Short mmCIF file of C-alpha atoms and ligand atoms in Angstrom, two decimals:
data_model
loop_
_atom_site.label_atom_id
_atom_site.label_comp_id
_atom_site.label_asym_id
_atom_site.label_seq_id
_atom_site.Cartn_x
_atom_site.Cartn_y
_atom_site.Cartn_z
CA UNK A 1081 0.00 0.00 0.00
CA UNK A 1082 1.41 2.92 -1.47
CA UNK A 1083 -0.65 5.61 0.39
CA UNK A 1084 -2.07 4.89 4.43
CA UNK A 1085 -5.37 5.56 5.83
CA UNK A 1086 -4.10 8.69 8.62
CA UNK A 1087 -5.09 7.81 11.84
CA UNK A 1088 -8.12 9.40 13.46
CA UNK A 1089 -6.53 12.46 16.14
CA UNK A 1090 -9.48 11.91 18.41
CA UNK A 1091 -11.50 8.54 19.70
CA UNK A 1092 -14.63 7.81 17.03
CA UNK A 1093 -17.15 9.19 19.98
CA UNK A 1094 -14.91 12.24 20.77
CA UNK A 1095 -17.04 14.41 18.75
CA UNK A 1096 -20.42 13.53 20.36
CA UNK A 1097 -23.14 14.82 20.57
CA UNK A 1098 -22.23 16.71 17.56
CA UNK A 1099 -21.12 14.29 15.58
CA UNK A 1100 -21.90 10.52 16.50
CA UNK A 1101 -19.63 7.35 16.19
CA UNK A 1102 -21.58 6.00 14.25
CA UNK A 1103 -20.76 8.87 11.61
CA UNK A 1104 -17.34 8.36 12.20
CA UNK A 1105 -17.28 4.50 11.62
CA UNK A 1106 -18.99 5.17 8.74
CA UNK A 1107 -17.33 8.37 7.11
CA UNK A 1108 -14.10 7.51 8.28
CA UNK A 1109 -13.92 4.19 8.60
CA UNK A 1110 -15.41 3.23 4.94
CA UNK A 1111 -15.43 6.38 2.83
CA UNK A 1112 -12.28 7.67 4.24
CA UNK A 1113 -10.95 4.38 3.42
CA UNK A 1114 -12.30 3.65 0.72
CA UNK A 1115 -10.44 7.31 -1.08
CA UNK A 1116 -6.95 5.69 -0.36
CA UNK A 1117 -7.71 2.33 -1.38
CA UNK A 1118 -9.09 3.43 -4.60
CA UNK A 1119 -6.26 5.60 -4.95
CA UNK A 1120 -3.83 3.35 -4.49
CA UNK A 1121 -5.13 1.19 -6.89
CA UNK A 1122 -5.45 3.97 -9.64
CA UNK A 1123 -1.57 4.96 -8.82
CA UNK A 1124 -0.39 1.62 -9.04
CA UNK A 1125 2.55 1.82 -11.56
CA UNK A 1126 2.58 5.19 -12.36
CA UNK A 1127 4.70 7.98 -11.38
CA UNK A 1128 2.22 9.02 -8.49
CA UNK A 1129 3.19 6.26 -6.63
CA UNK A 1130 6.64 8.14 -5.23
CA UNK A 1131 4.75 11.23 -4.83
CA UNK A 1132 3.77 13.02 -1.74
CA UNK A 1133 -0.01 12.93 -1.94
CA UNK A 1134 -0.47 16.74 -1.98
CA UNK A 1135 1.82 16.87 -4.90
CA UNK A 1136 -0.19 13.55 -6.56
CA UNK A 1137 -3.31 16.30 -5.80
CA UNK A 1138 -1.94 18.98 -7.44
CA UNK A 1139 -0.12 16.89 -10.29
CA UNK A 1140 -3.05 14.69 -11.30
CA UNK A 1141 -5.23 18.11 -11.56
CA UNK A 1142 -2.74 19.70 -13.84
CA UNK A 1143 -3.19 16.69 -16.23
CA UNK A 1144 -6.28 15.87 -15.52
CA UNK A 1145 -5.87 12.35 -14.61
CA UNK A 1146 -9.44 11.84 -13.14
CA UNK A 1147 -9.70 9.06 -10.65
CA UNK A 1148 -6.13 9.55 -8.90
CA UNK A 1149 -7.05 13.01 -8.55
CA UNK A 1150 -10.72 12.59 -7.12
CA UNK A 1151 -9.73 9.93 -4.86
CA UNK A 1152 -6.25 11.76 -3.86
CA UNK A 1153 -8.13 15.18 -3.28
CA UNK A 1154 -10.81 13.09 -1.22
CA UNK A 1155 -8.47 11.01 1.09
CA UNK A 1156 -5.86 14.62 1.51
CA UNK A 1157 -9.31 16.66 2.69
CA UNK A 1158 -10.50 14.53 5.16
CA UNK A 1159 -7.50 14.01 6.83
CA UNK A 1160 -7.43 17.92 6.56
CA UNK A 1161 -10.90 17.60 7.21
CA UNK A 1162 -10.32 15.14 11.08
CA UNK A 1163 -7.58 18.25 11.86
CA UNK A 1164 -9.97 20.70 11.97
CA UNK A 1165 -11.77 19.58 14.40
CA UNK A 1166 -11.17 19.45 18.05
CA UNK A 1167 -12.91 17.50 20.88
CA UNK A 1168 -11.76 19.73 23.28
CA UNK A 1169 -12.45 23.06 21.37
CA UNK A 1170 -14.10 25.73 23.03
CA UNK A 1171 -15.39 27.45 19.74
CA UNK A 1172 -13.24 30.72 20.20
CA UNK A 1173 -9.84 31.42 18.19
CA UNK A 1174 -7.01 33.38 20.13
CA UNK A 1175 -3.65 35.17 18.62
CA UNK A 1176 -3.37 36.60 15.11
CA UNK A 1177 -6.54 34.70 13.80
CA UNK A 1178 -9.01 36.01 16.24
CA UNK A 1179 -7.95 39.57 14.70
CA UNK A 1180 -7.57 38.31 11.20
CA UNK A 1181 -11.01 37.25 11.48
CA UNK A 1182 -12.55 40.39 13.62
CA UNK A 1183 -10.57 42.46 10.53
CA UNK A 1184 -12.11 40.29 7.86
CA UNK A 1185 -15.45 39.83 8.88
CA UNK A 1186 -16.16 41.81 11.62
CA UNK A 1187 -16.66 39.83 14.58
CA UNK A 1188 -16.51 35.79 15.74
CA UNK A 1189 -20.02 36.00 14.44
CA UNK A 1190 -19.37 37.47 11.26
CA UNK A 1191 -17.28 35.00 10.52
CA UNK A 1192 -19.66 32.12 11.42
CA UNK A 1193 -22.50 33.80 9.61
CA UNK A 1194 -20.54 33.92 6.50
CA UNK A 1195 -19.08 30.50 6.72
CA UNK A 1196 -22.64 29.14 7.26
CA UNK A 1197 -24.53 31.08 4.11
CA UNK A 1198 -20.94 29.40 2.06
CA UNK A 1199 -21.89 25.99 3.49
CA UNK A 1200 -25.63 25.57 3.53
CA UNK A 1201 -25.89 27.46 -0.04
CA UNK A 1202 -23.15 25.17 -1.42
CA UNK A 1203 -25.44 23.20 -4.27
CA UNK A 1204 -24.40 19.42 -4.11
CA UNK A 1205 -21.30 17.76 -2.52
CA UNK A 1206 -18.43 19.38 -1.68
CA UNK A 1207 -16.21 21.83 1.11
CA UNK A 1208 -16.65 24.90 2.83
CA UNK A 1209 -12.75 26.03 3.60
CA UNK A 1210 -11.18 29.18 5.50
CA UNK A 1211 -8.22 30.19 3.48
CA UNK A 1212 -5.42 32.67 3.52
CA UNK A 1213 -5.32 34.31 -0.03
CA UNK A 1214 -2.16 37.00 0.26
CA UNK A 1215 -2.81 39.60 3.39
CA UNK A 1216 -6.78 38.69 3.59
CA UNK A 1217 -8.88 35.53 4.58
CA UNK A 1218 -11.56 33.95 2.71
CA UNK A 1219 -14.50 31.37 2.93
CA UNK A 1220 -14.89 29.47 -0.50
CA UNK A 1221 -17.07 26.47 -0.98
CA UNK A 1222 -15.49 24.03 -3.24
CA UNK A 1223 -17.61 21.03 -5.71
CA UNK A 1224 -17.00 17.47 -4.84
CA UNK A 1225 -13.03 16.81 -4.53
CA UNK A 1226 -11.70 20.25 -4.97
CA UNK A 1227 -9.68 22.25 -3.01
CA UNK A 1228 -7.50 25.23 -2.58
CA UNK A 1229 -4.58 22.99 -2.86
CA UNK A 1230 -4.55 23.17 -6.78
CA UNK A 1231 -4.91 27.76 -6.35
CA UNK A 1232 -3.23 29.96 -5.05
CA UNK A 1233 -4.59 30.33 -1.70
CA UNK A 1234 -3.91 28.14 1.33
CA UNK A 1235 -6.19 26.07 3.29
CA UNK A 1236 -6.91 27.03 7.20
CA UNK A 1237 -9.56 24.63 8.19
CA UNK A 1238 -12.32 22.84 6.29
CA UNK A 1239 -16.04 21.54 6.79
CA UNK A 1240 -16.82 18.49 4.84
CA UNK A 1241 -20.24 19.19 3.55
CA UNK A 1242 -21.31 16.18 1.52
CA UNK A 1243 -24.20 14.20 2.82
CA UNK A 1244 -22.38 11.54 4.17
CA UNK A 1245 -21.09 14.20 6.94
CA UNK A 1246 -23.87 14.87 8.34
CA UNK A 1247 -26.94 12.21 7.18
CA UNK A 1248 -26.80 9.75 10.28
CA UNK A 1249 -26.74 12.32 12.81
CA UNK A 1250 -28.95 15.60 11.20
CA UNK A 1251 -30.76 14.11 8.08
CA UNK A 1252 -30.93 16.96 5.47
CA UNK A 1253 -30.54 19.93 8.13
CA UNK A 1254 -27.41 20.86 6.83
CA UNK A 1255 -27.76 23.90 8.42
CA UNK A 1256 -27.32 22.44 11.71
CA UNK A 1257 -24.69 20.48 10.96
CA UNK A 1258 -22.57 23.76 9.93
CA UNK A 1259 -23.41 25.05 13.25
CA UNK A 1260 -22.10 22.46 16.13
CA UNK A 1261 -19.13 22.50 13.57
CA UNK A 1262 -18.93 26.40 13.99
CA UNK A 1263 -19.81 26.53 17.19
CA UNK A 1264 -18.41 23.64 19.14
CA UNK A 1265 -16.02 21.63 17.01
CA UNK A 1266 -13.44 23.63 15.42
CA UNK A 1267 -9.72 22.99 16.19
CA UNK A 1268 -8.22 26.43 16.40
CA UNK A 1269 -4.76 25.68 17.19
CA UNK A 1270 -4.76 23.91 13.98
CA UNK A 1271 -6.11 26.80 11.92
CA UNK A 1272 -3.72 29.13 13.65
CA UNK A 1273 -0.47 26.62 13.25
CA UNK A 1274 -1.52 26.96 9.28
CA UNK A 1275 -1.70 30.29 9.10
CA UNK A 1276 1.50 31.03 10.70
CA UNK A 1277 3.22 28.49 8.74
CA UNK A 1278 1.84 30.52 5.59
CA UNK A 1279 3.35 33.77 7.02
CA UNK A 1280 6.27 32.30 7.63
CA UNK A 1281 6.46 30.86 3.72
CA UNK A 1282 5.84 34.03 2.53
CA UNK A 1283 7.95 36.01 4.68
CA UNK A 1284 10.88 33.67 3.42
CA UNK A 1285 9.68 33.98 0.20
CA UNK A 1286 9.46 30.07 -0.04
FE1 FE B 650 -16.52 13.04 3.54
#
């Protein structure tokens, strides 16, 4: 096996009541899965198989090389995906993002609010992703397996917003889903380690 499964940071009921073991058996446990095996069947033999799999992302994009891209994109977000969230979070960022984001949007709130009209309107499967573009932040929503990996922004945390998220636990209230992620689940640390490593590219001009 070419590419691993990443382990799971938290225990599968860590994230109750907001998100259910049962979810996690499920989304992690077979789609999750599921991603890497496919992709490491579809990179069997080829050049992708010495890559690093955010460079297999970004490579099989540029020549379009559909299924090790979709199922490279898919098994890179949700690991980004598992990182963003925190068991232990208590909903509030601290340091340069908390003033980032009060610049940006406004407020904590603003920043929700935003976040959650780019998540609920997002039409079909896909992500819902803060990113650093240059001096600014932005929320983008993003169709199926894309993300900011293959632009030229950089990824601070992501919501995985296809059904299979949220189903078990919310049925089609999507909208509630985004918010016990918004509220109660996001791994700030994480988002802030991201965006200083991005500073610190830049600064270096790297
Ligand atoms: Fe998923």
């Amino acid at each position: 096996m070419t590419f691993k499964l990443t382990q799971l940071p938290y225990d599968r009921d860590a994230l109750e009541p907001h998100i259910s073991a049962r979810t996690l058996d499920f989304h992690y446990g077979k789609h999750h899965k599921t991603y890497v095996e496919k992709l490491n069947q579809a990179v069997a033999g080829t050049k992708y198989e010495d890559m690093a799999l955010e460079q297999v992302v970004r490579e099989s994009f540029r020549k379009n090389d559909k299924p090790v891209y979709n199922n490279g994109s898919q098994a890179w977000n949700h690991t980004f995906f598992w990182d963003s969230m925190d068991p232990a979070s208590d909903g509030t960022p601290a340091g340069s993002l908390a003033e980032k984001l009060d610049d940006q949007f406004g407020s904590l709130d603003g920043f929700r609010k935003q976040f959650k009209d780019s998540a609920v309107s997002k039409f079909g499967s896909g992500w819902t992703w803060l990113v650093a573009d240059g001096n600014t932040l932005a929320i983008v929503s993003t169709s199926d397996a894309d993300s900011p990996l293959t632009t030229d922004t950089t990824p601070l945390l992501t919501l995985d917003v296809w059904e299979h998220a949220y189903y078990l636990d919310y049925q089609n209230s999507r909208d509630r889903f985004v918010g016990a992620f918004l509220e109660h689940l996001i791994n700030w640390d994480f988002a802030q380690d991201n965006l200083d490593s991005f500073e610190t590219r830049r600064r270096l001009n790297l």
